[in-house]
Coordinates of C-alpha atoms and ligand atoms in Angstrom, one line a residue:
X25 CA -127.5 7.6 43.5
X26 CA -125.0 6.0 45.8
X27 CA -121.4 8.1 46.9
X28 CA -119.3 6.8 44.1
X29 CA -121.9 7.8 41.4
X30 CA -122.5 11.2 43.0
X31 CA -118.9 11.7 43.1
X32 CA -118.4 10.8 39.0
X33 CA -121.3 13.1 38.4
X34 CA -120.9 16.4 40.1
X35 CA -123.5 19.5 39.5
X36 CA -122.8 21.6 36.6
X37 CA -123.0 25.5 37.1
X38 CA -123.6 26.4 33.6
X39 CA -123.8 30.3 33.8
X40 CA -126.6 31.9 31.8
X41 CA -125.9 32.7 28.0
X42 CA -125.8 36.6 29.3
X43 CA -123.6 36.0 32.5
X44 CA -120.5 35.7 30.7
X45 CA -117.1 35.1 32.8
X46 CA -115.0 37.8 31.4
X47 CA -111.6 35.2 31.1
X48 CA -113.2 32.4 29.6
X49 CA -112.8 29.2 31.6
X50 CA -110.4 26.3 30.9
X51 CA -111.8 23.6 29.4
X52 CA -109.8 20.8 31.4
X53 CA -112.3 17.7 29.5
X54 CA -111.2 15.4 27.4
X55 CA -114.8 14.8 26.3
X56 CA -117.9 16.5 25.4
X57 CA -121.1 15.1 25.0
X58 CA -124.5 15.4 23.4
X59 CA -127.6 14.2 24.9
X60 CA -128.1 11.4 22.0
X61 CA -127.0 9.7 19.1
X62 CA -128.3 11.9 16.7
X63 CA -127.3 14.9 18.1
X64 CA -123.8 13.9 18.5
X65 CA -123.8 12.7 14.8
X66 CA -125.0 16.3 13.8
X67 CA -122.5 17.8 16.5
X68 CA -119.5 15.9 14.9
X69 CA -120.4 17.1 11.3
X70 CA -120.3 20.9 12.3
X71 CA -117.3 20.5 13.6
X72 CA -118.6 20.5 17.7
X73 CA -116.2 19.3 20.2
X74 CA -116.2 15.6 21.1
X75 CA -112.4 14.5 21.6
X76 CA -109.8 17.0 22.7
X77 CA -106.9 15.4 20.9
X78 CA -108.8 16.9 17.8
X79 CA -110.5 19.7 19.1
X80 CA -111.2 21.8 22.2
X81 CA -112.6 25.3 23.3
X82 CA -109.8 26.3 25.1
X83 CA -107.0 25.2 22.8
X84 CA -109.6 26.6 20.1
X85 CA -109.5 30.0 21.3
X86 CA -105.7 30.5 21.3
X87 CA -105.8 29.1 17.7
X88 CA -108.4 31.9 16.6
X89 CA -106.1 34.5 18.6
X90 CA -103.0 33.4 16.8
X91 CA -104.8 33.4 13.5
X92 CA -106.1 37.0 13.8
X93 CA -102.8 38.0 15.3
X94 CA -100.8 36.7 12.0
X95 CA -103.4 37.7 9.8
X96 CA -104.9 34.3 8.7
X97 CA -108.1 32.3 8.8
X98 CA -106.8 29.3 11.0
X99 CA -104.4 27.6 13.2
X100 CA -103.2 24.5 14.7
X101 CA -101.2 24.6 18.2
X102 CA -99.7 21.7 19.5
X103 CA -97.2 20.5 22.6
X104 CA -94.1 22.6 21.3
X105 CA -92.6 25.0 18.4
X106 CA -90.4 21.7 17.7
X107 CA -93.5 20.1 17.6
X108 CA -95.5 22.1 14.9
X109 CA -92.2 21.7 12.8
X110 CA -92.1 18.4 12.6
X111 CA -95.6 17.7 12.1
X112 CA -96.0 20.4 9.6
X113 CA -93.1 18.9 8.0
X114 CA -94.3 15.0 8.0
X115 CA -97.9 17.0 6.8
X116 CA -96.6 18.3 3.9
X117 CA -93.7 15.9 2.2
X118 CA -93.6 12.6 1.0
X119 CA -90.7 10.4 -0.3
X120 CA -89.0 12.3 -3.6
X121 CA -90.5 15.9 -2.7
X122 CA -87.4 18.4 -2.7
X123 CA -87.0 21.0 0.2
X124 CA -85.1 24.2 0.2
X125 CA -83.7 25.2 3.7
X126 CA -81.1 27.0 5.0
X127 CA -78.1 26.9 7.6
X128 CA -79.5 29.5 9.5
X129 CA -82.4 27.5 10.7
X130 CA -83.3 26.5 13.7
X131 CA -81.0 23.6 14.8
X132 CA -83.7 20.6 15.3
X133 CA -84.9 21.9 12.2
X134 CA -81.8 21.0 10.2
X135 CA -81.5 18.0 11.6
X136 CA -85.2 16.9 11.2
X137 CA -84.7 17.9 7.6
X138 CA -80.7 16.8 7.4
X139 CA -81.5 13.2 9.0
X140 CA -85.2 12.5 9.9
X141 CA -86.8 13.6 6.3
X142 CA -84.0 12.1 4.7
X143 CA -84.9 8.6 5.6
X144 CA -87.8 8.7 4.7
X145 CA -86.5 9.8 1.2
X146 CA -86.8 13.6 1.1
X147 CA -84.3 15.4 -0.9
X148 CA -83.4 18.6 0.4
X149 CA -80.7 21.7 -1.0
X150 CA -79.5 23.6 1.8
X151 CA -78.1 27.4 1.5
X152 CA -77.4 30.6 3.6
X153 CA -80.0 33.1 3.6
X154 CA -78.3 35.5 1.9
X155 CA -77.6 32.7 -1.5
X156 CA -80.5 35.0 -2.9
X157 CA -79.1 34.3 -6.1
X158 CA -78.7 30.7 -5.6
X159 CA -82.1 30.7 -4.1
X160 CA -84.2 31.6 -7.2
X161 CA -81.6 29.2 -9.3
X162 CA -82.5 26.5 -7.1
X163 CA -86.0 26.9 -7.3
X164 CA -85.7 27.3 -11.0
X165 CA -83.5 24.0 -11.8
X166 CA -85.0 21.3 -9.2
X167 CA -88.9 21.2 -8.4
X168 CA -89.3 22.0 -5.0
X169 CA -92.7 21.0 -2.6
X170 CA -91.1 23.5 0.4
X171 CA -89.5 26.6 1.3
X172 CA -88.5 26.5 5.2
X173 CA -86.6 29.5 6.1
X174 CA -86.7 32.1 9.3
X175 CA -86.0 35.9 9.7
X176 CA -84.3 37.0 11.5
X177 CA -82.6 34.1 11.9
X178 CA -81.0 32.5 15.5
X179 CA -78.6 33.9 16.6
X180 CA -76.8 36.3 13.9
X181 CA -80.2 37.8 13.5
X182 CA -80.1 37.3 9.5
X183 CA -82.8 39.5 7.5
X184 CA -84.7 36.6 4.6
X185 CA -85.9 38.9 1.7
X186 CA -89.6 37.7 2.3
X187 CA -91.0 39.2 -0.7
X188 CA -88.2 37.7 -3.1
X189 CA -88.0 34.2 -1.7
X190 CA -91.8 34.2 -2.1
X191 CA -91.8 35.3 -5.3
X192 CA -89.8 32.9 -6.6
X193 CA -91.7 30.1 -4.4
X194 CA -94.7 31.0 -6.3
X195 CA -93.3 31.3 -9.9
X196 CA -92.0 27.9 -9.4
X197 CA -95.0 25.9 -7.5
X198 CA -93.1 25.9 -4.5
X199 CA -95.0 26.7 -0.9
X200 CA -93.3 28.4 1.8
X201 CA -92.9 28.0 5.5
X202 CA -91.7 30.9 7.6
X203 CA -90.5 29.9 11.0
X204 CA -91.7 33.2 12.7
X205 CA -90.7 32.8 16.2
X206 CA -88.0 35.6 16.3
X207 CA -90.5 38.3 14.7
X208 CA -93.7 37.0 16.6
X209 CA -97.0 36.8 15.0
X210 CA -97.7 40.3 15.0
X211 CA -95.0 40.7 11.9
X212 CA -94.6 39.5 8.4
X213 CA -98.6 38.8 8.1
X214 CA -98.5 40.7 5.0
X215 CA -96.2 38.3 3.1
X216 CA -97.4 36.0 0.8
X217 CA -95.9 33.3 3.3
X218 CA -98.6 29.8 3.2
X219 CA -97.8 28.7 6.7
X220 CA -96.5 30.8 9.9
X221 CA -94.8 28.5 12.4
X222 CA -94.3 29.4 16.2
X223 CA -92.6 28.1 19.2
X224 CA -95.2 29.8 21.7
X225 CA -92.7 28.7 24.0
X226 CA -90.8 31.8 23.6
X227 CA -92.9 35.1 23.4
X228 CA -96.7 34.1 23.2
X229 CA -95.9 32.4 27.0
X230 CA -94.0 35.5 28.4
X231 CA -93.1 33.9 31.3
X232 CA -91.1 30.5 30.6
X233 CA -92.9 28.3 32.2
X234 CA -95.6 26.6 29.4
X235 CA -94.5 24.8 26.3
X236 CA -96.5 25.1 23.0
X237 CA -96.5 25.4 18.8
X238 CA -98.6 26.1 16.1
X239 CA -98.3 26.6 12.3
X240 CA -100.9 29.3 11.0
X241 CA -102.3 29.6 7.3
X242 CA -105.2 29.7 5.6
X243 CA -108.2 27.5 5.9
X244 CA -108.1 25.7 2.5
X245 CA -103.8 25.0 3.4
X246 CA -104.5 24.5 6.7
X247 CA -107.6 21.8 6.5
X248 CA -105.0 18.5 5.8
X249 CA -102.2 19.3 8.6
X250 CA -105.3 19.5 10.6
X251 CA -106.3 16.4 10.1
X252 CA -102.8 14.8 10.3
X253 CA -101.4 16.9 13.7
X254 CA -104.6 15.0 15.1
X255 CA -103.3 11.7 14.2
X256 CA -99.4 12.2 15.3
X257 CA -101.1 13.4 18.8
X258 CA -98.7 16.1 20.1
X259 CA -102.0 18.0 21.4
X260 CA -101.3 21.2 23.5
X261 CA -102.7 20.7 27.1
X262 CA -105.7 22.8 27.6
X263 CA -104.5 24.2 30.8
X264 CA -101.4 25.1 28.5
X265 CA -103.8 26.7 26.4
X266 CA -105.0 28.7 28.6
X267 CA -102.0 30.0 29.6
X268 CA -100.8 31.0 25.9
X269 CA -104.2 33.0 25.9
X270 CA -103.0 34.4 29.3
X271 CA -99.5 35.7 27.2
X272 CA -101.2 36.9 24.8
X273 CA -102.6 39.4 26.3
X274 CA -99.5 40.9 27.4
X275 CA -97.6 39.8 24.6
X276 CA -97.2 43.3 22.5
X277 CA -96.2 45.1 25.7
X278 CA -93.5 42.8 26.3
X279 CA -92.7 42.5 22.8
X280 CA -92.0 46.3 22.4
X281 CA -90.3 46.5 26.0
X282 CA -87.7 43.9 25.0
X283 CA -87.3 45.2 21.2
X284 CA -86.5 48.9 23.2
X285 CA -84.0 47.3 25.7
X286 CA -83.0 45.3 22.9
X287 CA -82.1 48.8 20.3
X288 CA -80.8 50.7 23.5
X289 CA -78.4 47.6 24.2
X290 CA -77.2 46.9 20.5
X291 CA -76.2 50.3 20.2
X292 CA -74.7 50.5 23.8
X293 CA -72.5 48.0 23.1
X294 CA -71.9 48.6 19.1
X295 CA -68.4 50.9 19.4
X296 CA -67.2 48.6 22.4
X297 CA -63.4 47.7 21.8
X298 CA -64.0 44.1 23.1
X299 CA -67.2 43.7 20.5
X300 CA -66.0 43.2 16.5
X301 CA -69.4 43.1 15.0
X302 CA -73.1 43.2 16.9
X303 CA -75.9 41.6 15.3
X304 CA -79.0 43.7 15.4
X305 CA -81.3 44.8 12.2
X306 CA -82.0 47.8 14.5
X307 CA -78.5 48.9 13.8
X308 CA -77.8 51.3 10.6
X309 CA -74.9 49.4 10.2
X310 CA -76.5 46.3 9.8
X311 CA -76.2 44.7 6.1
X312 CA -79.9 44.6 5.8
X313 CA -81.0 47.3 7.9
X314 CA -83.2 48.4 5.6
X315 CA -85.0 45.7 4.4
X316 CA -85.7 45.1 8.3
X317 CA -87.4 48.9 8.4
X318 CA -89.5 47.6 4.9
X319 CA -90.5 44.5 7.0
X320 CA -90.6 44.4 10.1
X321 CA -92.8 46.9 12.9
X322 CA -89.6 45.9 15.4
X323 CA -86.5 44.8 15.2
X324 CA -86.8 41.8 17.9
X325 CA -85.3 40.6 21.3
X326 CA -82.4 39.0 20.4
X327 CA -78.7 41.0 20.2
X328 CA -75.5 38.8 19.5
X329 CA -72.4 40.1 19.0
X330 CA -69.0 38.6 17.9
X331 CA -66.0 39.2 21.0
X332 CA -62.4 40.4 19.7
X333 CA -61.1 37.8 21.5
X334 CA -62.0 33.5 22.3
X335 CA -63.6 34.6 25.7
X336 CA -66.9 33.9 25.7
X337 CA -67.2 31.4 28.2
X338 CA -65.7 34.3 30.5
X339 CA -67.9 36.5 29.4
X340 CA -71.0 34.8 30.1
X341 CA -69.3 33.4 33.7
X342 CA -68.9 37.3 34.2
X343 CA -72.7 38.3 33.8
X344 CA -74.7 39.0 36.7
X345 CA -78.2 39.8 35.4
X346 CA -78.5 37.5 32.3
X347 CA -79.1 33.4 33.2
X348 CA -77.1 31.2 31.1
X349 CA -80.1 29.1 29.6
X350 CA -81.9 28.6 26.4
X351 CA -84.8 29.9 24.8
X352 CA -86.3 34.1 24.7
X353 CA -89.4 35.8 25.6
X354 CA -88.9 35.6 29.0
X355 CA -89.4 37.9 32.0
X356 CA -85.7 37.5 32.7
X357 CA -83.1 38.1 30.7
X358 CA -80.7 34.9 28.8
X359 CA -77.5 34.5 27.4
X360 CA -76.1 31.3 25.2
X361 CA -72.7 31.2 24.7
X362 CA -71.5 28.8 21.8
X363 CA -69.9 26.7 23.8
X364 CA -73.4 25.8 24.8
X365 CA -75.6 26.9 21.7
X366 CA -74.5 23.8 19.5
X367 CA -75.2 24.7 15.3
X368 CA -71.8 23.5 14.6
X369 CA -73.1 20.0 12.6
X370 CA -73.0 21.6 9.6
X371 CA -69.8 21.8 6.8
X372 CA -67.2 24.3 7.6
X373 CA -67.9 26.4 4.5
X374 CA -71.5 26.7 5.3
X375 CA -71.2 27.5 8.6
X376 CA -68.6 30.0 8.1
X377 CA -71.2 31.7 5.2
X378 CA -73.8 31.4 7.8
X379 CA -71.7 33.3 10.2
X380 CA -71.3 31.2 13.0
X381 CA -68.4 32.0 14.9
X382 CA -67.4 30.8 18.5
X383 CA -67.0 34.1 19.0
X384 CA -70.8 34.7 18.9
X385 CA -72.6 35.4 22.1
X386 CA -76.7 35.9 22.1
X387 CA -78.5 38.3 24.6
X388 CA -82.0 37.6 25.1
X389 CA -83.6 40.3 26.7
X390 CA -86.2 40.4 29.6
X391 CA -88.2 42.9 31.4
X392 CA -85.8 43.9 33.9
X393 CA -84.6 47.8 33.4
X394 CA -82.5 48.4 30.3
X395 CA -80.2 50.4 32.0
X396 CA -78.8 47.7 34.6
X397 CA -78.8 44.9 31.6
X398 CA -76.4 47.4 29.9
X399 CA -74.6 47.9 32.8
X400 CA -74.3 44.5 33.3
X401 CA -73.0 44.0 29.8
X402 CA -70.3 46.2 30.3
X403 CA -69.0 45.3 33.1
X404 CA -68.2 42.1 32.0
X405 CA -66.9 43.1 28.4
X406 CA -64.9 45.2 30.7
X407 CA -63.7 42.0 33.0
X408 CA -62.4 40.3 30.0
X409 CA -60.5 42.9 28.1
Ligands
LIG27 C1 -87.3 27.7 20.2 C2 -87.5 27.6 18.8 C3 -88.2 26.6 18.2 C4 -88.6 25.4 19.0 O1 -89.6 25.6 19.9 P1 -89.9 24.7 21.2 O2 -91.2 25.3 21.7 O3 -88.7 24.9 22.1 O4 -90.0 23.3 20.8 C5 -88.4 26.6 16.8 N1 -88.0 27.6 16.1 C6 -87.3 28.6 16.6 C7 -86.9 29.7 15.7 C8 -87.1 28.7 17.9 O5 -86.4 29.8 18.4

């Protein structure tokens, strides 16, 4: 072989079946191969690897790790959390199919449902999270293809009644889709919820620096998005991948250091004159405190809180600790004010049921010591009162 071949053709160090590498090795190939025709005809029919928009080890071990996580057979991951929603969404609807969804989602969510969906002639209802009387009359007057709602929600950390709005889903021939970001995959697995979505942006990464998605379900639901995220092409990088797998690892540890700093903060802060209401579901005094202990192992990473007075800028200008940027799950710790946190596109009166004030700051915690994110906290409540 002359340079250039050798060069396209370096040796493989395949290590034997029992030399395993403990961290299993990052597929970086956009191709696999089989050594003939045949074989890669029987390959492709048991599902073997071949094309890694469709399919790759790496990206195929964080899928298997998400499933187990959120108590499911399968999963797709893809580019980002925004990502899986919109493909899930595109998946599952077609023109006439009516959604139910709720101001308290996601923003990009709304307006994929609010302006994409709707030209392309999906009908949608949209009501707070708390409507639970409206939500079961809704289901029961207009036939509905999808639920899409979120608990807790961003950022007044809203409790859904899982068990009810499934319930009624079912009754009525509806499927649901829980955006689970907030609660992580290790919650809510024992709902009767069809498909789990993630941004694995936020808590599965850790560390803010890899982008991903993926909707989880069970195979038999889960066998046609399959097919379809493969054809809109928002595959996760396997390097990406790999790093997910990487967060994993850590993820519960982080997850229950942040809900602790989170608990230790929201009550810190929860008699403060500057603060009228904080939003926690580890507070007693939250309205659905306990349907939060009934569902959920913790409470989550996320405090907001409504200031006495229009300060918030000032208040976030005044933090030392917390970076003013988007997102959660981090190692450090955020804050959005709502100046900067947008969610005001929908109609007054549903905003104001949805509680969105511009009052409303939202606390993200990190790993830093709870002690000096409260202290930080308070010092700038106290600068602005
Ligand atoms: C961040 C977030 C998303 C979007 O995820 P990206 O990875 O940023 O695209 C979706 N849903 C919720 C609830 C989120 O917090």
């Amino acid at each position: 072989m002359k340079l250039p071949t050798q060069t396209s053709h370096p040796p493989v160090t395949t290590p034997a079946a029992n030399n395993r590498p403990l961290v299993s090795p990052i597929y970086q190939s956009v191709k696999f191969a089989y050594p003939d025709v045949a074989a890669t005809r029987e390959g492709l029919a048991h599902d073997g690897y071949f094309y890694s928009r469709s399919s790759n080890p790496t990206t195929r071990q964080l899928e298997l790790s998400l499933a187990r996580l959120q108590g499911r057979d399968d999963a797709v991951v893809c580019a980002s959390g925004v990502g899986a929603i919109a493909q899930t969404l595109f998946s599952l609807l077609q023109q006439g199919d009516h959604v139910l969804c709720f101001g308290e989602l996601y923003g990009p969510t709304r307006t994929l449902v609010r302006r994409t969906l709707a030209r392309y002639g999906v009908k949608h209802t949209m009501l707070s999270i708390y409507d639970d009387a409206d939500i079961e009359q809704v289901l029961a007057t207009t036939p509905t293809r999808l639920v899409v709602f979120e608990s807790p929600t961003n950022p007044v950390t809203r409790i859904a009644d899982i068990a009810r709005i499934t319930a009624a889903a079912r009754r009525h021939g509806a499927l649901t889709l829980l955006d689970n970001t907030l609660a992580g995959p290790h919650q809510h697995g024992s709902y009767d919820i069809d498909y789990f979505l993630h941004s694995l942006t936020k808590y599965v990464s850790g560390h803010g620096d890899v982008m991903g998605g993926a909707v989880i379900a069970n195979a038999e639901l889960l066998a046609p998005v399959r097919r379809d995220f493969s054809l809109f092409g928002g595959t996760l990088d396997p390097h990406a991948a790999y790093l997910m797998q990487r967060g994993l690892k850590t993820y519960l540890l982080r997850y229950e250091a942040q809900t602790r700093t989170a608990q230790a903060l929201a009550e810190a802060i929860s008699d403060h004159p500057a603060v009228t209401c904080v939003h926690y579901p580890g507070l007693p005094q939250h309205p659905r405190h306990a349907l939060a202990c009934e569902q959920m192992q913790h409470f989550g990473t996320v405090v907001s809180f409504d200031l006495h007075v229009d300060a918030a800028d000032l208040f976030t200008d005044a933090l030392r600790l917390f970076a003013i940027a988007p997102s959660m799950g981090s190692a450090e710790a955020l804050v959005m004010p709502p100046s900067l946190a947008g969610g005001f596109d929908l109609p007054a009166d549903l905003q104001a049921r949805c509680g969105m004030t511009t009052k409303t700051v939202r606390l993200s915690m990190g790993l830093e010591d709870a002690s000096d994110l409260i202290g930080d906290v308070l010092q700038a409540l106290h600068s602005i009162v």
